[in-house]
Short mmCIF file of C-alpha atoms and ligand atoms in Angstrom, two decimals:
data_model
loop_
_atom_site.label_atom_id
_atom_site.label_comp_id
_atom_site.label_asym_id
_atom_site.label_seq_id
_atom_site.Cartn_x
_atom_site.Cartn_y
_atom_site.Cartn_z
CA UNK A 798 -29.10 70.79 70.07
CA UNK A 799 -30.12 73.86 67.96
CA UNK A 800 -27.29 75.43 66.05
CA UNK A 801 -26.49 79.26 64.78
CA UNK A 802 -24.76 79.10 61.74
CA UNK A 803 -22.50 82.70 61.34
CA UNK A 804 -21.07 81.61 57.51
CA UNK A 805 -21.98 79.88 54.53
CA UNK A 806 -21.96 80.32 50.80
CA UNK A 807 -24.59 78.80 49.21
CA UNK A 808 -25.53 81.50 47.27
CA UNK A 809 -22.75 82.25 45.53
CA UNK A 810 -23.99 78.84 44.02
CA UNK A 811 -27.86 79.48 43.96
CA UNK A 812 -26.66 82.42 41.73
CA UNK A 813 -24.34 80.64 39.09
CA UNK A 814 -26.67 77.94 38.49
CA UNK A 815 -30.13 77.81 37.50
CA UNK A 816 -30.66 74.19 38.03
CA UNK A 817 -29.77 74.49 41.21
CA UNK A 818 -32.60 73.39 44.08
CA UNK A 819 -31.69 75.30 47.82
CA UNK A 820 -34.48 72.32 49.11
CA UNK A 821 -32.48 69.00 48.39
CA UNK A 822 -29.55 69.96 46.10
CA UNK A 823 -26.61 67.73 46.47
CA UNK A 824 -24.05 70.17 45.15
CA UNK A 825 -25.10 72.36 48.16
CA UNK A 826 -23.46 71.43 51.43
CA UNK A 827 -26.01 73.52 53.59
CA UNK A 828 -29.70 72.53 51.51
CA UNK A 829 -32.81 73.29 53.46
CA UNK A 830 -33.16 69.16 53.99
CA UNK A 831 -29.28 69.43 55.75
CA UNK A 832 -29.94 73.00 57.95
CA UNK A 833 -32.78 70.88 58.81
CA UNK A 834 -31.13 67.20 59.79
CA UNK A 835 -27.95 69.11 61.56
CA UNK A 836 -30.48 71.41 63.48
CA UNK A 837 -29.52 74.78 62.10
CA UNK A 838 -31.93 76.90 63.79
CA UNK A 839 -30.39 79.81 62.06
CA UNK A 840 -28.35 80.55 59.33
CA UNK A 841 -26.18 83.43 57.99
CA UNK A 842 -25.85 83.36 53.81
CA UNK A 843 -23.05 85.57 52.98
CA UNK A 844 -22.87 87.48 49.24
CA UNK A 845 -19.81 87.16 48.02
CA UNK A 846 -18.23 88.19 44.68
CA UNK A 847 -14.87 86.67 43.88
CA UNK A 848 -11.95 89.13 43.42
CA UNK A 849 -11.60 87.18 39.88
CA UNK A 850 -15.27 89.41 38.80
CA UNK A 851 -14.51 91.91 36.86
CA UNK A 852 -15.08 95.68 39.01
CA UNK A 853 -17.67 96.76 36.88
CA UNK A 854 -19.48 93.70 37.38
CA UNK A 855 -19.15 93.06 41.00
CA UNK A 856 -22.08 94.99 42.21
CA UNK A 857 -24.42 93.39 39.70
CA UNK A 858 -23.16 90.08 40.99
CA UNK A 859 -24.33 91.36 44.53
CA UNK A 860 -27.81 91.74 43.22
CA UNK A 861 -27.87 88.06 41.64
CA UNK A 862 -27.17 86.69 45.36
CA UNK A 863 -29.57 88.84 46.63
CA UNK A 864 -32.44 87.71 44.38
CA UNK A 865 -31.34 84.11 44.76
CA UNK A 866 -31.59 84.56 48.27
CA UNK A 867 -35.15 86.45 48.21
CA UNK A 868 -36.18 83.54 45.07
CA UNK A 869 -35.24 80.48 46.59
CA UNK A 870 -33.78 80.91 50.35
CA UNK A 871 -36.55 83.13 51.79
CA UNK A 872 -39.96 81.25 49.77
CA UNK A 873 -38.53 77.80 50.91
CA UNK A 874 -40.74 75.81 53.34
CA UNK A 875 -40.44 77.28 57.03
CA UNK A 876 -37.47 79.54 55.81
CA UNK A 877 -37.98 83.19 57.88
CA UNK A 878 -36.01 86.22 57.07
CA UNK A 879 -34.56 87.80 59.93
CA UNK A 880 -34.35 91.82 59.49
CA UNK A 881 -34.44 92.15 63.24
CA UNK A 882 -32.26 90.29 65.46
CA UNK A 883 -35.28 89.93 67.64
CA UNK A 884 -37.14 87.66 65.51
CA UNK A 885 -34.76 84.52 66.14
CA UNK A 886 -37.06 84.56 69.40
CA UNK A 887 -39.87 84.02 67.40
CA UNK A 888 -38.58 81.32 65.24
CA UNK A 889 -41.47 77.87 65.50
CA UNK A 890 -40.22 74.38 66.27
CA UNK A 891 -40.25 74.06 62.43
CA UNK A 892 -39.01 77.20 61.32
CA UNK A 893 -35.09 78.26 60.14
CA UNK A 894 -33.99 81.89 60.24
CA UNK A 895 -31.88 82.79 57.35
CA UNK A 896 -29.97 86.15 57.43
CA UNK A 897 -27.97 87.88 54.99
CA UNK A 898 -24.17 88.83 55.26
CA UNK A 899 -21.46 91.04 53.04
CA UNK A 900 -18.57 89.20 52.88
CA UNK A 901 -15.67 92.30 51.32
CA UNK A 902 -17.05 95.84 50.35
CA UNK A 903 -15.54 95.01 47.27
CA UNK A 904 -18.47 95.30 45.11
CA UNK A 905 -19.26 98.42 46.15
CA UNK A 906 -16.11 100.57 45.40
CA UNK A 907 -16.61 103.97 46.73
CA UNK A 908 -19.98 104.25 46.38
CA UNK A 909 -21.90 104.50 49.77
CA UNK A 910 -25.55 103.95 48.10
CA UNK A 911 -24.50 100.60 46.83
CA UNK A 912 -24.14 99.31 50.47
CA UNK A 913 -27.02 101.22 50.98
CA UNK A 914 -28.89 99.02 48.65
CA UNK A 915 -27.39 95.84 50.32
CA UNK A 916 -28.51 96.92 53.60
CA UNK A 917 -31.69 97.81 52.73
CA UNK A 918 -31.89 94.35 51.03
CA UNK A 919 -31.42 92.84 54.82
CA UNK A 920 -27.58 92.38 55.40
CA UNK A 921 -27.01 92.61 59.24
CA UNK A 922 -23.29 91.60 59.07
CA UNK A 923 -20.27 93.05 57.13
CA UNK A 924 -16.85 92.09 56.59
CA UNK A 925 -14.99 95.46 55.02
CA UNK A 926 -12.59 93.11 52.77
CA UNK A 927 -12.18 89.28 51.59
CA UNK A 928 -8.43 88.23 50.89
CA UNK A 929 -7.58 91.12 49.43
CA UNK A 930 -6.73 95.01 48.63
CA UNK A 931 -10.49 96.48 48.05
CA UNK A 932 -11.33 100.67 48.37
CA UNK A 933 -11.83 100.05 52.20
CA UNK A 934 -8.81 97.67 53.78
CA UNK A 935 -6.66 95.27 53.42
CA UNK A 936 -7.40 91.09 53.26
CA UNK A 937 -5.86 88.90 55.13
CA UNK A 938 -3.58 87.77 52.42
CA UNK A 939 -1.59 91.25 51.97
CA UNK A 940 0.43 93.07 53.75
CA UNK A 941 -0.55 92.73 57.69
CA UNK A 942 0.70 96.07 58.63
CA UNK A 943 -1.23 98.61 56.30
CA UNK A 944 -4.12 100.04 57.97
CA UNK A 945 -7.72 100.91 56.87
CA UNK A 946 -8.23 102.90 54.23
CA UNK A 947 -9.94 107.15 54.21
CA UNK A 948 -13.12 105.43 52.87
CA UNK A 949 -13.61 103.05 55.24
CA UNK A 950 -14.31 105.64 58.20
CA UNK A 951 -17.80 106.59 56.02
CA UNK A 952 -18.09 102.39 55.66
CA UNK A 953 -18.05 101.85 59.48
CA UNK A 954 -19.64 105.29 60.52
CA UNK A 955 -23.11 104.29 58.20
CA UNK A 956 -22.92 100.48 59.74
CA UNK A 957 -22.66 102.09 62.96
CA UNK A 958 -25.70 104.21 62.68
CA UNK A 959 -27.62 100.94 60.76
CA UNK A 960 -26.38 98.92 64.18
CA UNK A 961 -24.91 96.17 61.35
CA UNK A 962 -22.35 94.03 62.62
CA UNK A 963 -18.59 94.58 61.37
CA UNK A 964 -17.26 91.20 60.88
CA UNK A 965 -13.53 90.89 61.08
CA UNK A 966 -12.75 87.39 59.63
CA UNK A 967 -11.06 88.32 56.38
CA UNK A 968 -9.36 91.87 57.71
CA UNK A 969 -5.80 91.69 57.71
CA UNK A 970 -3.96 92.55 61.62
CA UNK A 971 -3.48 96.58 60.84
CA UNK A 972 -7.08 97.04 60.16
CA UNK A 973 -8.43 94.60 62.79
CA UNK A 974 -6.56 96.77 65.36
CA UNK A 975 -7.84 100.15 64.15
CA UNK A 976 -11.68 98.97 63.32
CA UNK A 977 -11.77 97.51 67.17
CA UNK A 978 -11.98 101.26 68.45
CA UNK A 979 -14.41 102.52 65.18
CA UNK A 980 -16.87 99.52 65.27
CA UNK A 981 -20.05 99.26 67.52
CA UNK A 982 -20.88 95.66 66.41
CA UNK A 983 -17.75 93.48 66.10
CA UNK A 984 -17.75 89.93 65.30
CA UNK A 985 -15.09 87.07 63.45
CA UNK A 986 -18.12 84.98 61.74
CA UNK A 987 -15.61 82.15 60.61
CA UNK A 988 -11.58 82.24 61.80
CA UNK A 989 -9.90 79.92 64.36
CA UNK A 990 -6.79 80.55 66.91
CA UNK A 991 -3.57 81.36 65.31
CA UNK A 992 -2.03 80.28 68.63
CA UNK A 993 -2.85 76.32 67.45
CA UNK A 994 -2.69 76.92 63.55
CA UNK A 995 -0.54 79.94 62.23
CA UNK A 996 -2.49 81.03 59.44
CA UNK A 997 -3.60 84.81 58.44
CA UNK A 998 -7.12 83.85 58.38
CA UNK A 999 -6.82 83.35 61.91
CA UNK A 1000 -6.71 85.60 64.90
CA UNK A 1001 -4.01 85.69 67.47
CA UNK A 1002 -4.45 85.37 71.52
CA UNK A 1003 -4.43 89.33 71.77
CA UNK A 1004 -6.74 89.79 68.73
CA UNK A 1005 -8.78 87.53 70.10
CA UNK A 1006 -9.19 89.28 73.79
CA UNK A 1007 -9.31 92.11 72.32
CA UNK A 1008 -12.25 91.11 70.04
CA UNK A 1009 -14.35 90.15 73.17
CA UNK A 1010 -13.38 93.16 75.17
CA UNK A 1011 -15.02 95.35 72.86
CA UNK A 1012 -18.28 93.15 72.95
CA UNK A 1013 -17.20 91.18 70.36
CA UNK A 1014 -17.13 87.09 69.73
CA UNK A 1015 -15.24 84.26 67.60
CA UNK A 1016 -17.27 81.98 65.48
CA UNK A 1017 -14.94 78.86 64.42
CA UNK A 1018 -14.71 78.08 60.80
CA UNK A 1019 -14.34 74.14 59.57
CA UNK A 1020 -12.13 74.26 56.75
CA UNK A 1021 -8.88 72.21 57.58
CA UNK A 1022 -6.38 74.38 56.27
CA UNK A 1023 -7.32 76.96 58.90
CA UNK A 1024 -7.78 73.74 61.38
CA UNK A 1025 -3.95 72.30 60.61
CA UNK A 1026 -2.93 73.76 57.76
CA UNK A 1027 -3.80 70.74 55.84
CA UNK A 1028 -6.46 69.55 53.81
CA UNK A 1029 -8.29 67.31 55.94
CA UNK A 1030 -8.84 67.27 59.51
CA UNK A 1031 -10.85 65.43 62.53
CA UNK A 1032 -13.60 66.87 64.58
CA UNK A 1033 -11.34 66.38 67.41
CA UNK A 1034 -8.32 68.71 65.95
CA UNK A 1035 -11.47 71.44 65.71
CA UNK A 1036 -12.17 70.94 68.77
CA UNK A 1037 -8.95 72.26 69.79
CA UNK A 1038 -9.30 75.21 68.43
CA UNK A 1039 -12.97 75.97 70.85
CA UNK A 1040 -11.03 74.53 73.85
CA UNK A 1041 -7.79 76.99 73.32
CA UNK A 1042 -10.81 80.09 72.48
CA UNK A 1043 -13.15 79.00 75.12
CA UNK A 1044 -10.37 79.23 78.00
CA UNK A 1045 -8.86 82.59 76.52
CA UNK A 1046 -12.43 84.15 76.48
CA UNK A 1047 -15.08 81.93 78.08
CA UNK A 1048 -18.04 79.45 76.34
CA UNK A 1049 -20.22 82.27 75.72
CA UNK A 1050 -17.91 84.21 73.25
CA UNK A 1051 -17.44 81.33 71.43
CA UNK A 1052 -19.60 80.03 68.35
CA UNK A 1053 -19.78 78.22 64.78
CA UNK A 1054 -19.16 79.59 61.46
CA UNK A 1055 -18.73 75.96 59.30
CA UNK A 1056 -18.32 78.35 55.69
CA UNK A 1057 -19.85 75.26 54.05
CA UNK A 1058 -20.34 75.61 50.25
CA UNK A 1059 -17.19 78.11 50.56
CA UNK A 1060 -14.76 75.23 50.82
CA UNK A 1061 -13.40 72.65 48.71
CA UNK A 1062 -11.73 70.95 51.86
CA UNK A 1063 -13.95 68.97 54.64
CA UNK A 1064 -13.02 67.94 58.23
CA UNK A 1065 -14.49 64.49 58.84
CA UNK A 1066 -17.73 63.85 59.49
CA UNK A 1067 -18.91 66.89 59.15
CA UNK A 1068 -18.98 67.62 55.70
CA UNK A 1069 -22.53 69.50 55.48
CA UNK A 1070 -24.92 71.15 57.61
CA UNK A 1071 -26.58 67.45 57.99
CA UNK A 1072 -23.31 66.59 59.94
CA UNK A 1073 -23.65 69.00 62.29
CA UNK A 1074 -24.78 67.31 65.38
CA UNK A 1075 -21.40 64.83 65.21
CA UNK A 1076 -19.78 68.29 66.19
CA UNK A 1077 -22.06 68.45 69.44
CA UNK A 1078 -22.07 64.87 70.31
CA UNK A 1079 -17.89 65.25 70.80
CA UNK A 1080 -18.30 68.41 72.15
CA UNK A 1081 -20.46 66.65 74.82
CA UNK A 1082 -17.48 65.18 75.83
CA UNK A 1083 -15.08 67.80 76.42
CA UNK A 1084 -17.72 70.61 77.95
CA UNK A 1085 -20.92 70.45 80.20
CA UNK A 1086 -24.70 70.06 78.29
CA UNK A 1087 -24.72 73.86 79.54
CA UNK A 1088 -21.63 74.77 78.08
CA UNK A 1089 -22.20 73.64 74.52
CA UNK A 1090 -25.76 75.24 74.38
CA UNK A 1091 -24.04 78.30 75.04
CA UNK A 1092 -21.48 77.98 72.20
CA UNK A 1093 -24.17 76.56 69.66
CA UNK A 1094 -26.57 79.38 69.97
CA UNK A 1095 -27.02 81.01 73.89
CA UNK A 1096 -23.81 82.86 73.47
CA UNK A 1097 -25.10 84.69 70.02
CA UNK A 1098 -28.44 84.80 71.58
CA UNK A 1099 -26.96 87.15 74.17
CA UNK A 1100 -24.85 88.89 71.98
CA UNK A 1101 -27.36 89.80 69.44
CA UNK A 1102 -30.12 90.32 71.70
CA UNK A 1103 -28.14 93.56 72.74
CA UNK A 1104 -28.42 94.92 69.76
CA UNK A 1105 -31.44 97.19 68.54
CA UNK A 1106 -31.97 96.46 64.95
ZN1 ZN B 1588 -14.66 83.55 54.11
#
């Protein structure tokens, strides 16, 4: 069964390493060779700058994951770029769609023509912050109850008119709840239910129903810790997560974002994109044929479809 992919990192790696090969490298969980085994019919590669970057340095940093993803994502064999959402449609039997993704305006600062230049570059998805304080919002790992900041009103209103998606995974609770009446787009590319695992990176019931009532949908991320709060975890424990999301909202609001190459912990058996189909052969057993085509890529399908850009 053909997967979309919201979240991965690979190329925060492709950037730091020169040696590094996006065809077969095993240091990268989601290669070309394991999109390809585990089905990944599309991918999103997010640019992210750690917070430990110096400021000055972040937005150059940008640019490096931008150029490894134009050098060695985009020129591999069959790899498309998707600038419009509309071309997933077009993707051949053999072909992968790779798209880019901001994760944390915080390599931009205050400056609106540096997300200009990322947008131009192809980024169709934005998150406004990672973990932490940035010019925009707050990360999930400060205070929840501080709200967005003056700056981000310009942020959203230019994503708006660029019809990018504003992705909520990393926002902490005040700013989900005022973005949800500010964005057009809204999406959670990689976050689980809070209801099963209380963690910040994860989105309560409300949050959640809220999310979907303003158009929006929940792709589930596979790192343990936001599983169980531990650092492993089976398929089976993820699979509680969909089942709690799926009955709150429905199959089709409900999708994948693994965040391979972003984490050091694994659940089992599916510890690269070359694992992925373990995923759909337990989901098989839990949800109709029908059903899990519509979380692995119908749902998005639909979602994205609706959008003109
Ligand atoms: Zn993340």
């Amino acid at each position: 069964m053909k997967i979309y992919d919201l979240h991965c990192d690979v190329l925060n790696k492709l950037s730091r390493y020169d040696d590094m090969e996006f065809l077969n490298d095993v240091r990268l969980d989601s290669n070309l060779n394991g999109l390809n085994a585990g089905n990944v019919k599309v991918q999103v590669f997010a640019i992210f700058v750690h917070p430990n970057v110096p400021i000055e340095e972040r937005f150059n940093r940008a640019l490096l994951q931008v150029e490894a993803f134009n050098k060695y994502v985009i020129t591999a064999p069959g790899v498309v770029h998707i600038t419009n959402w509309k071309q997933i449609q077009e993707l051949k039997d053999d072909e992968i769609g790779a798209v880019l993704s901001l994760e944390g305006c915080d390599c931009i600062g205050t400056d609106l023509q540096k997300l200009n230049v990322l947008i131009e570059a192809g980024v169709k998805l934005v998150g406004l912050t990672w973990n932490y304080e940035n010019d925009v919002a707050y990360g999930t790992l400060e205070d929840q109850t501080k709200g967005l900041k003056s700056f981000c009103k310009e942020v959203v209103n230019y994503l708006n008119e660029q019809d990018v998606i504003l992705d909520v995974a990393h926002l902490n609770d005040e700013g989900f709840y005022e973005l949800l009446p500010l964005a057009k787009h809204l999406i959670a590319s990689h976050s689980n239910s809070r209801t099963i695992c209380d963690n910040p990176r994860n989105l309560t019931d409300d949050q959640v129903k809220l999310l979907v009532d303003k158009g929006g949908r929940i792709h589930v991320v596979f790192y343990p810790p936001f599983i169980n709060n531990k650092e492993a975890a089976s398929i089976d424990e993820l699979i509680g997560h969909i089942k709690h999301l799926v009955n709150l909202v429905g199959v089709e609001n409900v999708g994948f974002g693994s965040d391979f190459d972003g984490i050091d912990y694994k659940v089992d058996l599916l510890t690269d994109a070359s694992q992925y189909q373990n995923l759909m052969k337990e989901l098989l057993k839990h949800f109709t044929e029908e059903d899990v085509k519509m979380m692995s890529h119908q749902g998005f399908e639909k979602y994205v479809f609706s959008i003109n850009a």
